[in-house]
Amino acid sequence: MSLRLGLFGGTFDPIHRAHLRMARAFCDELALDEVRLIPAGQPYHRAAGPVASPAQRLEMTRLAIAGEARLVADDREIRRGKPAYTVDTLREVRAEIGDAAELWFLIGGDSLAALPGWRDWQELFSLANLAVALRPGFDWHQLPAAARQEWQARQVADFSNRTASGTIRPLALPPLDLSATLLREQLRRGIAVDQELTPAVADYIRRHGLYR
Ligand code: ATP
């Protein structure tokens, strides 16, 4: 059987409970061999840049998934040192794993709506399959027309017939109303958010005085 690899890119500023349950559900529901979490280097699509440094976001990602054999932190976008486009990352990984391997890219429903603004976004589907974790309030009818078309056309009824790329699959995972923006805001106001983080990440944030 060929490799089934999942990629999960994010700012992870900080990585939180919703990210982790997404990564696990992604791995379980799609029976992936491995999920690589890829912290963004310098996200070009955010008005305000990340608060924690790339090295800190990578370290928090590592701490959050320590001991979970199928989850791996991948530092390629941080090493790139300039804004990394998802399509470049997918091209790179595809070249490494070959054409036959199944490649999956995980995004949240809000990112799906933003997809038509991403560089060479149509090419994403010739490189990978897309898994979508729905966020509260997600309604596919409200997607921009271009994303809505893909959403309708690329979902397949029978997922036992698996392909290396080209399909879209929503995760069955129930939506969770949590964002890093909310957590940063609460941390700034001195509110404890430990229950939304792993103990090691909560400890790291305290020791480095992040988000104060
Ligand atoms: P921020 O609030 O700083 O934008 P975030 O919590 O949305 O951060 P990101 O690191 O930007 O986290 O997210 C990485 C990916 O995870 C994105 O595709 C985003 O849509 C998705 N994601 C984050 N939180 C959730 C959630 N609660 N449910 C579904 N998807 C989510």
PDB file of C-alpha atoms and ligand atoms in Angstrom:
ATOM      1  CA  MET A   1       0.000   0.000   0.000  1.00  0.00           C
ATOM      2  CA  SER A   2       1.354   3.425  -0.841  1.00  0.00           C
ATOM      3  CA  LEU A   3       2.051   6.162   1.670  1.00  0.00           C
ATOM      4  CA  ARG A   4      -0.818   8.282   2.968  1.00  0.00           C
ATOM      5  CA  LEU A   5       0.535  11.575   4.184  1.00  0.00           C
ATOM      6  CA  GLY A   6      -1.326  14.482   5.766  1.00  0.00           C
ATOM      7  CA  LEU A   7      -0.125  18.081   6.003  1.00  0.00           C
ATOM      8  CA  PHE A   8      -1.536  20.658   8.380  1.00  0.00           C
ATOM      9  CA  GLY A   9      -0.240  24.192   7.986  1.00  0.00           C
ATOM     10  CA  GLY A  10      -1.029  26.994  10.392  1.00  0.00           C
ATOM     11  CA  THR A  11       0.331  29.978  12.219  1.00  0.00           C
ATOM     12  CA  PHE A  12       0.012  28.040  15.487  1.00  0.00           C
ATOM     13  CA  ASP A  13       0.311  31.247  17.511  1.00  0.00           C
ATOM     14  CA  PRO A  14      -0.194  29.368  19.796  1.00  0.00           C
ATOM     15  CA  ILE A  15      -1.140  25.804  18.858  1.00  0.00           C
ATOM     16  CA  HIS A  16      -4.318  24.931  20.768  1.00  0.00           C
ATOM     17  CA  ARG A  17      -6.844  22.211  21.542  1.00  0.00           C
ATOM     18  CA  ALA A  18      -8.828  22.694  18.320  1.00  0.00           C
ATOM     19  CA  HIS A  19      -5.676  22.256  16.223  1.00  0.00           C
ATOM     20  CA  LEU A  20      -4.761  19.066  18.060  1.00  0.00           C
ATOM     21  CA  ARG A  21      -8.155  17.444  17.799  1.00  0.00           C
ATOM     22  CA  MET A  22      -8.242  18.405  14.109  1.00  0.00           C
ATOM     23  CA  ALA A  23      -4.837  16.807  13.509  1.00  0.00           C
ATOM     24  CA  ARG A  24      -5.886  13.618  15.313  1.00  0.00           C
ATOM     25  CA  ALA A  25      -9.280  13.373  13.593  1.00  0.00           C
ATOM     26  CA  PHE A  26      -7.570  14.024  10.252  1.00  0.00           C
ATOM     27  CA  CYS A  27      -5.159  11.163  10.916  1.00  0.00           C
ATOM     28  CA  ASP A  28      -7.842   8.766  12.206  1.00  0.00           C
ATOM     29  CA  GLU A  29     -10.694   9.488   9.803  1.00  0.00           C
ATOM     30  CA  LEU A  30      -8.489   9.293   6.729  1.00  0.00           C
ATOM     31  CA  ALA A  31      -6.309   6.461   8.085  1.00  0.00           C
ATOM     32  CA  LEU A  32      -3.146   8.434   7.392  1.00  0.00           C
ATOM     33  CA  ASP A  33       0.312   7.080   8.139  1.00  0.00           C
ATOM     34  CA  GLU A  34       1.546  10.446   9.343  1.00  0.00           C
ATOM     35  CA  VAL A  35       0.408  14.056   9.764  1.00  0.00           C
ATOM     36  CA  ARG A  36       3.001  16.811   9.522  1.00  0.00           C
ATOM     37  CA  LEU A  37       2.217  20.060  11.281  1.00  0.00           C
ATOM     38  CA  ILE A  38       3.867  22.928   9.428  1.00  0.00           C
ATOM     39  CA  PRO A  39       4.113  26.268  11.240  1.00  0.00           C
ATOM     40  CA  ALA A  40       4.052  29.158   8.774  1.00  0.00           C
ATOM     41  CA  GLY A  41       7.204  31.233   8.486  1.00  0.00           C
ATOM     42  CA  GLN A  42       6.052  34.748   7.675  1.00  0.00           C
ATOM     43  CA  PRO A  43       2.397  34.473   6.740  1.00  0.00           C
ATOM     44  CA  TYR A  44       1.754  36.867   3.865  1.00  0.00           C
ATOM     45  CA  HIS A  45      -2.015  36.657   4.253  1.00  0.00           C
ATOM     46  CA  ARG A  46      -2.317  38.157   7.728  1.00  0.00           C
ATOM     47  CA  ALA A  47      -2.640  41.876   8.202  1.00  0.00           C
ATOM     48  CA  ALA A  48      -0.873  41.702  11.549  1.00  0.00           C
ATOM     49  CA  GLY A  49       2.060  39.293  11.767  1.00  0.00           C
ATOM     50  CA  PRO A  50       2.277  36.527  14.347  1.00  0.00           C
ATOM     51  CA  VAL A  51       3.083  37.526  17.908  1.00  0.00           C
ATOM     52  CA  ALA A  52       5.432  34.684  18.839  1.00  0.00           C
ATOM     53  CA  SER A  53       8.549  34.189  16.717  1.00  0.00           C
ATOM     54  CA  PRO A  54       8.772  31.384  14.146  1.00  0.00           C
ATOM     55  CA  ALA A  55      11.172  29.487  16.426  1.00  0.00           C
ATOM     56  CA  GLN A  56       8.774  29.827  19.368  1.00  0.00           C
ATOM     57  CA  ARG A  57       5.770  28.691  17.324  1.00  0.00           C
ATOM     58  CA  LEU A  58       7.760  25.704  16.080  1.00  0.00           C
ATOM     59  CA  GLU A  59       8.838  24.827  19.622  1.00  0.00           C
ATOM     60  CA  MET A  60       5.258  25.059  20.927  1.00  0.00           C
ATOM     61  CA  THR A  61       4.141  22.811  18.077  1.00  0.00           C
ATOM     62  CA  ARG A  62       6.818  20.263  18.997  1.00  0.00           C
ATOM     63  CA  LEU A  63       5.856  20.385  22.665  1.00  0.00           C
ATOM     64  CA  ALA A  64       2.154  19.983  21.891  1.00  0.00           C
ATOM     65  CA  ILE A  65       2.586  16.779  19.881  1.00  0.00           C
ATOM     66  CA  ALA A  66       5.438  15.197  21.840  1.00  0.00           C
ATOM     67  CA  GLY A  67       4.754  11.496  22.337  1.00  0.00           C
ATOM     68  CA  GLU A  68       2.179  11.244  19.543  1.00  0.00           C
ATOM     69  CA  ALA A  69       3.894   8.946  17.102  1.00  0.00           C
ATOM     70  CA  ARG A  70       1.862   9.842  14.013  1.00  0.00           C
ATOM     71  CA  LEU A  71       2.120  13.621  14.469  1.00  0.00           C
ATOM     72  CA  VAL A  72       5.346  15.275  13.354  1.00  0.00           C
ATOM     73  CA  ALA A  73       6.477  18.916  13.338  1.00  0.00           C
ATOM     74  CA  ASP A  74       7.892  20.029   9.978  1.00  0.00           C
ATOM     75  CA  ASP A  75      10.014  23.182   9.944  1.00  0.00           C
ATOM     76  CA  ARG A  76      10.285  23.639   6.164  1.00  0.00           C
ATOM     77  CA  GLU A  77       8.252  26.872   5.962  1.00  0.00           C
ATOM     78  CA  ILE A  78      10.157  28.414   8.846  1.00  0.00           C
ATOM     79  CA  ARG A  79      13.493  27.448   7.307  1.00  0.00           C
ATOM     80  CA  ARG A  80      12.443  29.102   4.038  1.00  0.00           C
ATOM     81  CA  GLY A  81      12.795  32.463   5.770  1.00  0.00           C
ATOM     82  CA  LYS A  82      10.440  34.264   3.400  1.00  0.00           C
ATOM     83  CA  PRO A  83       6.685  34.032   2.983  1.00  0.00           C
ATOM     84  CA  ALA A  84       5.934  30.473   1.958  1.00  0.00           C
ATOM     85  CA  TYR A  85       2.994  29.746  -0.267  1.00  0.00           C
ATOM     86  CA  THR A  86       1.040  26.568   0.383  1.00  0.00           C
ATOM     87  CA  VAL A  87       1.372  25.590  -3.261  1.00  0.00           C
ATOM     88  CA  ASP A  88       5.183  25.705  -2.966  1.00  0.00           C
ATOM     89  CA  THR A  89       5.097  23.483   0.102  1.00  0.00           C
ATOM     90  CA  LEU A  90       2.798  21.015  -1.629  1.00  0.00           C
ATOM     91  CA  ARG A  91       4.999  20.957  -4.751  1.00  0.00           C
ATOM     92  CA  GLU A  92       8.021  20.290  -2.588  1.00  0.00           C
ATOM     93  CA  VAL A  93       6.386  17.471  -0.606  1.00  0.00           C
ATOM     94  CA  ARG A  94       4.866  15.941  -3.732  1.00  0.00           C
ATOM     95  CA  ALA A  95       8.315  15.823  -5.339  1.00  0.00           C
ATOM     96  CA  GLU A  96       9.652  14.067  -2.231  1.00  0.00           C
ATOM     97  CA  ILE A  97       6.956  11.388  -1.948  1.00  0.00           C
ATOM     98  CA  GLY A  98       6.316  10.690  -5.643  1.00  0.00           C
ATOM     99  CA  ASP A  99       3.137  10.715  -7.716  1.00  0.00           C
ATOM    100  CA  ALA A 100       1.535   7.553  -6.334  1.00  0.00           C
ATOM    101  CA  ALA A 101       1.410   8.553  -2.667  1.00  0.00           C
ATOM    102  CA  GLU A 102      -1.817   9.954  -1.247  1.00  0.00           C
ATOM    103  CA  LEU A 103      -1.317  13.506  -0.072  1.00  0.00           C
ATOM    104  CA  TRP A 104      -3.882  15.337   2.066  1.00  0.00           C
ATOM    105  CA  PHE A 105      -3.894  18.960   3.108  1.00  0.00           C
ATOM    106  CA  LEU A 106      -6.008  20.002   6.111  1.00  0.00           C
ATOM    107  CA  ILE A 107      -7.660  23.394   6.472  1.00  0.00           C
ATOM    108  CA  GLY A 108     -10.462  24.955   8.501  1.00  0.00           C
ATOM    109  CA  GLY A 109     -13.702  26.066   6.874  1.00  0.00           C
ATOM    110  CA  ASP A 110     -12.670  29.725   7.125  1.00  0.00           C
ATOM    111  CA  SER A 111      -9.512  28.960   5.163  1.00  0.00           C
ATOM    112  CA  LEU A 112     -11.610  27.201   2.524  1.00  0.00           C
ATOM    113  CA  ALA A 113     -13.510  30.453   1.988  1.00  0.00           C
ATOM    114  CA  ALA A 114     -10.178  32.271   1.589  1.00  0.00           C
ATOM    115  CA  LEU A 115      -8.715  29.656  -0.760  1.00  0.00           C
ATOM    116  CA  PRO A 116      -9.485  31.463  -4.050  1.00  0.00           C
ATOM    117  CA  GLY A 117      -7.132  34.207  -2.869  1.00  0.00           C
ATOM    118  CA  TRP A 118      -4.187  31.845  -2.432  1.00  0.00           C
ATOM    119  CA  ARG A 119      -1.423  31.712  -5.005  1.00  0.00           C
ATOM    120  CA  ASP A 120      -2.091  29.149  -7.767  1.00  0.00           C
ATOM    121  CA  TRP A 121      -4.910  27.750  -5.686  1.00  0.00           C
ATOM    122  CA  GLN A 122      -6.364  25.569  -8.445  1.00  0.00           C
ATOM    123  CA  GLU A 123      -3.073  23.716  -8.598  1.00  0.00           C
ATOM    124  CA  LEU A 124      -3.533  22.586  -4.994  1.00  0.00           C
ATOM    125  CA  PHE A 125      -6.010  19.990  -6.251  1.00  0.00           C
ATOM    126  CA  SER A 126      -3.585  18.452  -8.708  1.00  0.00           C
ATOM    127  CA  LEU A 127      -1.063  18.114  -5.873  1.00  0.00           C
ATOM    128  CA  ALA A 128      -3.221  16.987  -2.939  1.00  0.00           C
ATOM    129  CA  ASN A 129      -6.642  16.115  -1.606  1.00  0.00           C
ATOM    130  CA  LEU A 130      -8.237  18.620   0.730  1.00  0.00           C
ATOM    131  CA  ALA A 131      -9.690  17.802   4.154  1.00  0.00           C
ATOM    132  CA  VAL A 132     -11.822  20.512   5.729  1.00  0.00           C
ATOM    133  CA  ALA A 133     -12.511  20.911   9.450  1.00  0.00           C
ATOM    134  CA  LEU A 134     -15.742  22.852   9.762  1.00  0.00           C
ATOM    135  CA  ARG A 135     -15.797  25.837  12.087  1.00  0.00           C
ATOM    136  CA  PRO A 136     -18.929  26.993  13.904  1.00  0.00           C
ATOM    137  CA  GLY A 137     -21.154  28.874  11.488  1.00  0.00           C
ATOM    138  CA  PHE A 138     -19.711  27.209   8.391  1.00  0.00           C
ATOM    139  CA  ASP A 139     -22.239  27.218   5.566  1.00  0.00           C
ATOM    140  CA  TRP A 140     -21.001  26.071   2.176  1.00  0.00           C
ATOM    141  CA  HIS A 141     -23.706  28.126   0.465  1.00  0.00           C
ATOM    142  CA  GLN A 142     -21.843  31.204   1.628  1.00  0.00           C
ATOM    143  CA  LEU A 143     -18.484  30.219   0.168  1.00  0.00           C
ATOM    144  CA  PRO A 144     -17.212  32.455  -2.637  1.00  0.00           C
ATOM    145  CA  ALA A 145     -18.459  31.055  -5.952  1.00  0.00           C
ATOM    146  CA  ALA A 146     -15.099  29.599  -7.010  1.00  0.00           C
ATOM    147  CA  ALA A 147     -14.617  27.728  -3.717  1.00  0.00           C
ATOM    148  CA  ARG A 148     -18.259  26.611  -3.704  1.00  0.00           C
ATOM    149  CA  GLN A 149     -17.842  25.035  -7.132  1.00  0.00           C
ATOM    150  CA  GLU A 150     -14.852  23.005  -5.964  1.00  0.00           C
ATOM    151  CA  TRP A 151     -16.657  22.029  -2.760  1.00  0.00           C
ATOM    152  CA  GLN A 152     -19.551  20.622  -4.791  1.00  0.00           C
ATOM    153  CA  ALA A 153     -17.568  19.049  -7.594  1.00  0.00           C
ATOM    154  CA  ARG A 154     -14.740  17.397  -5.651  1.00  0.00           C
ATOM    155  CA  GLN A 155     -16.561  15.564  -2.892  1.00  0.00           C
ATOM    156  CA  VAL A 156     -16.865  11.890  -3.752  1.00  0.00           C
ATOM    157  CA  ALA A 157     -19.513   9.580  -2.366  1.00  0.00           C
ATOM    158  CA  ASP A 158     -17.246   6.551  -2.149  1.00  0.00           C
ATOM    159  CA  PHE A 159     -14.016   7.272  -0.339  1.00  0.00           C
ATOM    160  CA  SER A 160     -12.854   3.672  -0.499  1.00  0.00           C
ATOM    161  CA  ASN A 161     -11.864   4.548  -4.046  1.00  0.00           C
ATOM    162  CA  ARG A 162      -8.939   6.715  -2.972  1.00  0.00           C
ATOM    163  CA  THR A 163      -6.846   8.927  -5.202  1.00  0.00           C
ATOM    164  CA  ALA A 164      -3.450  10.582  -4.784  1.00  0.00           C
ATOM    165  CA  SER A 165      -5.010  14.065  -5.115  1.00  0.00           C
ATOM    166  CA  GLY A 166      -8.056  15.969  -6.339  1.00  0.00           C
ATOM    167  CA  THR A 167     -10.860  15.323  -3.834  1.00  0.00           C
ATOM    168  CA  ILE A 168     -12.356  17.321  -0.973  1.00  0.00           C
ATOM    169  CA  ARG A 169     -13.555  15.691   2.216  1.00  0.00           C
ATOM    170  CA  PRO A 170     -15.111  17.391   5.247  1.00  0.00           C
ATOM    171  CA  LEU A 171     -14.051  15.875   8.559  1.00  0.00           C
ATOM    172  CA  ALA A 172     -16.875  14.413  10.665  1.00  0.00           C
ATOM    173  CA  LEU A 173     -15.384  16.171  13.716  1.00  0.00           C
ATOM    174  CA  PRO A 174     -17.928  18.447  15.432  1.00  0.00           C
ATOM    175  CA  PRO A 175     -16.997  22.148  15.131  1.00  0.00           C
ATOM    176  CA  LEU A 176     -15.278  23.761  18.112  1.00  0.00           C
ATOM    177  CA  ASP A 177     -15.472  27.481  18.765  1.00  0.00           C
ATOM    178  CA  LEU A 178     -11.849  28.250  19.581  1.00  0.00           C
ATOM    179  CA  SER A 179      -9.176  30.372  17.925  1.00  0.00           C
ATOM    180  CA  ALA A 180      -5.649  31.465  18.679  1.00  0.00           C
ATOM    181  CA  THR A 181      -6.850  35.078  18.423  1.00  0.00           C
ATOM    182  CA  LEU A 182      -9.265  34.473  21.313  1.00  0.00           C
ATOM    183  CA  LEU A 183      -6.554  32.777  23.384  1.00  0.00           C
ATOM    184  CA  ARG A 184      -4.036  35.588  22.796  1.00  0.00           C
ATOM    185  CA  GLU A 185      -6.655  38.101  23.857  1.00  0.00           C
ATOM    186  CA  GLN A 186      -7.425  36.176  27.039  1.00  0.00           C
ATOM    187  CA  LEU A 187      -3.744  35.726  27.868  1.00  0.00           C
ATOM    188  CA  ARG A 188      -3.199  39.440  27.354  1.00  0.00           C
ATOM    189  CA  ARG A 189      -5.899  40.101  29.935  1.00  0.00           C
ATOM    190  CA  GLY A 190      -4.353  37.612  32.360  1.00  0.00           C
ATOM    191  CA  ILE A 191      -7.092  34.996  31.986  1.00  0.00           C
ATOM    192  CA  ALA A 192      -5.881  31.397  32.399  1.00  0.00           C
ATOM    193  CA  VAL A 193      -6.419  29.359  29.246  1.00  0.00           C
ATOM    194  CA  ASP A 194      -4.545  26.209  30.295  1.00  0.00           C
ATOM    195  CA  GLN A 195      -7.515  23.977  29.510  1.00  0.00           C
ATOM    196  CA  GLU A 196      -7.257  24.990  25.831  1.00  0.00           C
ATOM    197  CA  LEU A 197      -3.516  24.161  25.612  1.00  0.00           C
ATOM    198  CA  THR A 198      -1.357  21.189  26.491  1.00  0.00           C
ATOM    199  CA  PRO A 199       0.427  21.543  29.866  1.00  0.00           C
ATOM    200  CA  ALA A 200       3.834  21.814  28.153  1.00  0.00           C
ATOM    201  CA  VAL A 201       2.626  24.633  25.877  1.00  0.00           C
ATOM    202  CA  ALA A 202       0.956  26.497  28.752  1.00  0.00           C
ATOM    203  CA  ASP A 203       4.209  26.208  30.682  1.00  0.00           C
ATOM    204  CA  TYR A 204       6.279  27.413  27.703  1.00  0.00           C
ATOM    205  CA  ILE A 205       4.047  30.478  27.294  1.00  0.00           C
ATOM    206  CA  ARG A 206       4.457  31.327  30.981  1.00  0.00           C
ATOM    207  CA  ARG A 207       8.218  30.816  31.040  1.00  0.00           C
ATOM    208  CA  HIS A 208       8.724  33.001  27.956  1.00  0.00           C
ATOM    209  CA  GLY A 209       6.189  35.629  28.978  1.00  0.00           C
ATOM    210  CA  LEU A 210       4.403  35.314  25.632  1.00  0.00           C
ATOM    211  CA  TYR A 211       1.167  37.120  24.750  1.00  0.00           C
ATOM    212  CA  ARG A 212       1.290  39.468  27.741  1.00  0.00           C
TER     213      ARG A 212
HETATM  214  P1  ATP B   1      -5.827  32.883  14.507  1.00  0.00           P
HETATM  215  O1  ATP B   1      -7.005  33.114  15.402  1.00  0.00           O
HETATM  216  O2  ATP B   1      -4.532  33.463  15.024  1.00  0.00           O
HETATM  217  O3  ATP B   1      -6.087  33.206  13.055  1.00  0.00           O
HETATM  218  P2  ATP B   1      -6.399  30.030  14.398  1.00  0.00           P
HETATM  219  O4  ATP B   1      -6.792  29.533  15.742  1.00  0.00           O
HETATM  220  O5  ATP B   1      -7.456  30.206  13.368  1.00  0.00           O
HETATM  221  O6  ATP B   1      -5.504  31.334  14.563  1.00  0.00           O
HETATM  222  P3  ATP B   1      -4.326  29.076  12.626  1.00  0.00           P
HETATM  223  O7  ATP B   1      -2.978  28.688  13.066  1.00  0.00           O
HETATM  224  O8  ATP B   1      -4.489  30.318  11.850  1.00  0.00           O
HETATM  225  O9  ATP B   1      -5.274  29.055  13.941  1.00  0.00           O
HETATM  226  O10 ATP B   1      -5.064  27.885  11.924  1.00  0.00           O
HETATM  227  C1  ATP B   1      -4.484  26.867  11.181  1.00  0.00           C
HETATM  228  C2  ATP B   1      -5.615  26.146  10.484  1.00  0.00           C
HETATM  229  O11 ATP B   1      -6.491  25.587  11.470  1.00  0.00           O
HETATM  230  C3  ATP B   1      -6.489  27.066   9.622  1.00  0.00           C
HETATM  231  O12 ATP B   1      -6.824  26.374   8.440  1.00  0.00           O
HETATM  232  C4  ATP B   1      -7.702  27.292  10.475  1.00  0.00           C
HETATM  233  O13 ATP B   1      -8.856  27.484   9.693  1.00  0.00           O
HETATM  234  C5  ATP B   1      -7.799  25.983  11.238  1.00  0.00           C
HETATM  235  N1  ATP B   1      -8.470  26.117  12.536  1.00  0.00           N
HETATM  236  C6  ATP B   1      -8.040  26.769  13.639  1.00  0.00           C
HETATM  237  N2  ATP B   1      -8.922  26.677  14.650  1.00  0.00           N
HETATM  238  C7  ATP B   1      -9.955  25.935  14.176  1.00  0.00           C
HETATM  239  C8  ATP B   1     -11.206  25.490  14.724  1.00  0.00           C
HETATM  240  N3  ATP B   1     -11.583  25.799  15.966  1.00  0.00           N
HETATM  241  N4  ATP B   1     -12.005  24.732  13.939  1.00  0.00           N
HETATM  242  C9  ATP B   1     -11.640  24.436  12.651  1.00  0.00           C
HETATM  243  N5  ATP B   1     -10.501  24.835  12.081  1.00  0.00           N
HETATM  244  C10 ATP B   1      -9.669  25.579  12.813  1.00  0.00           C
END
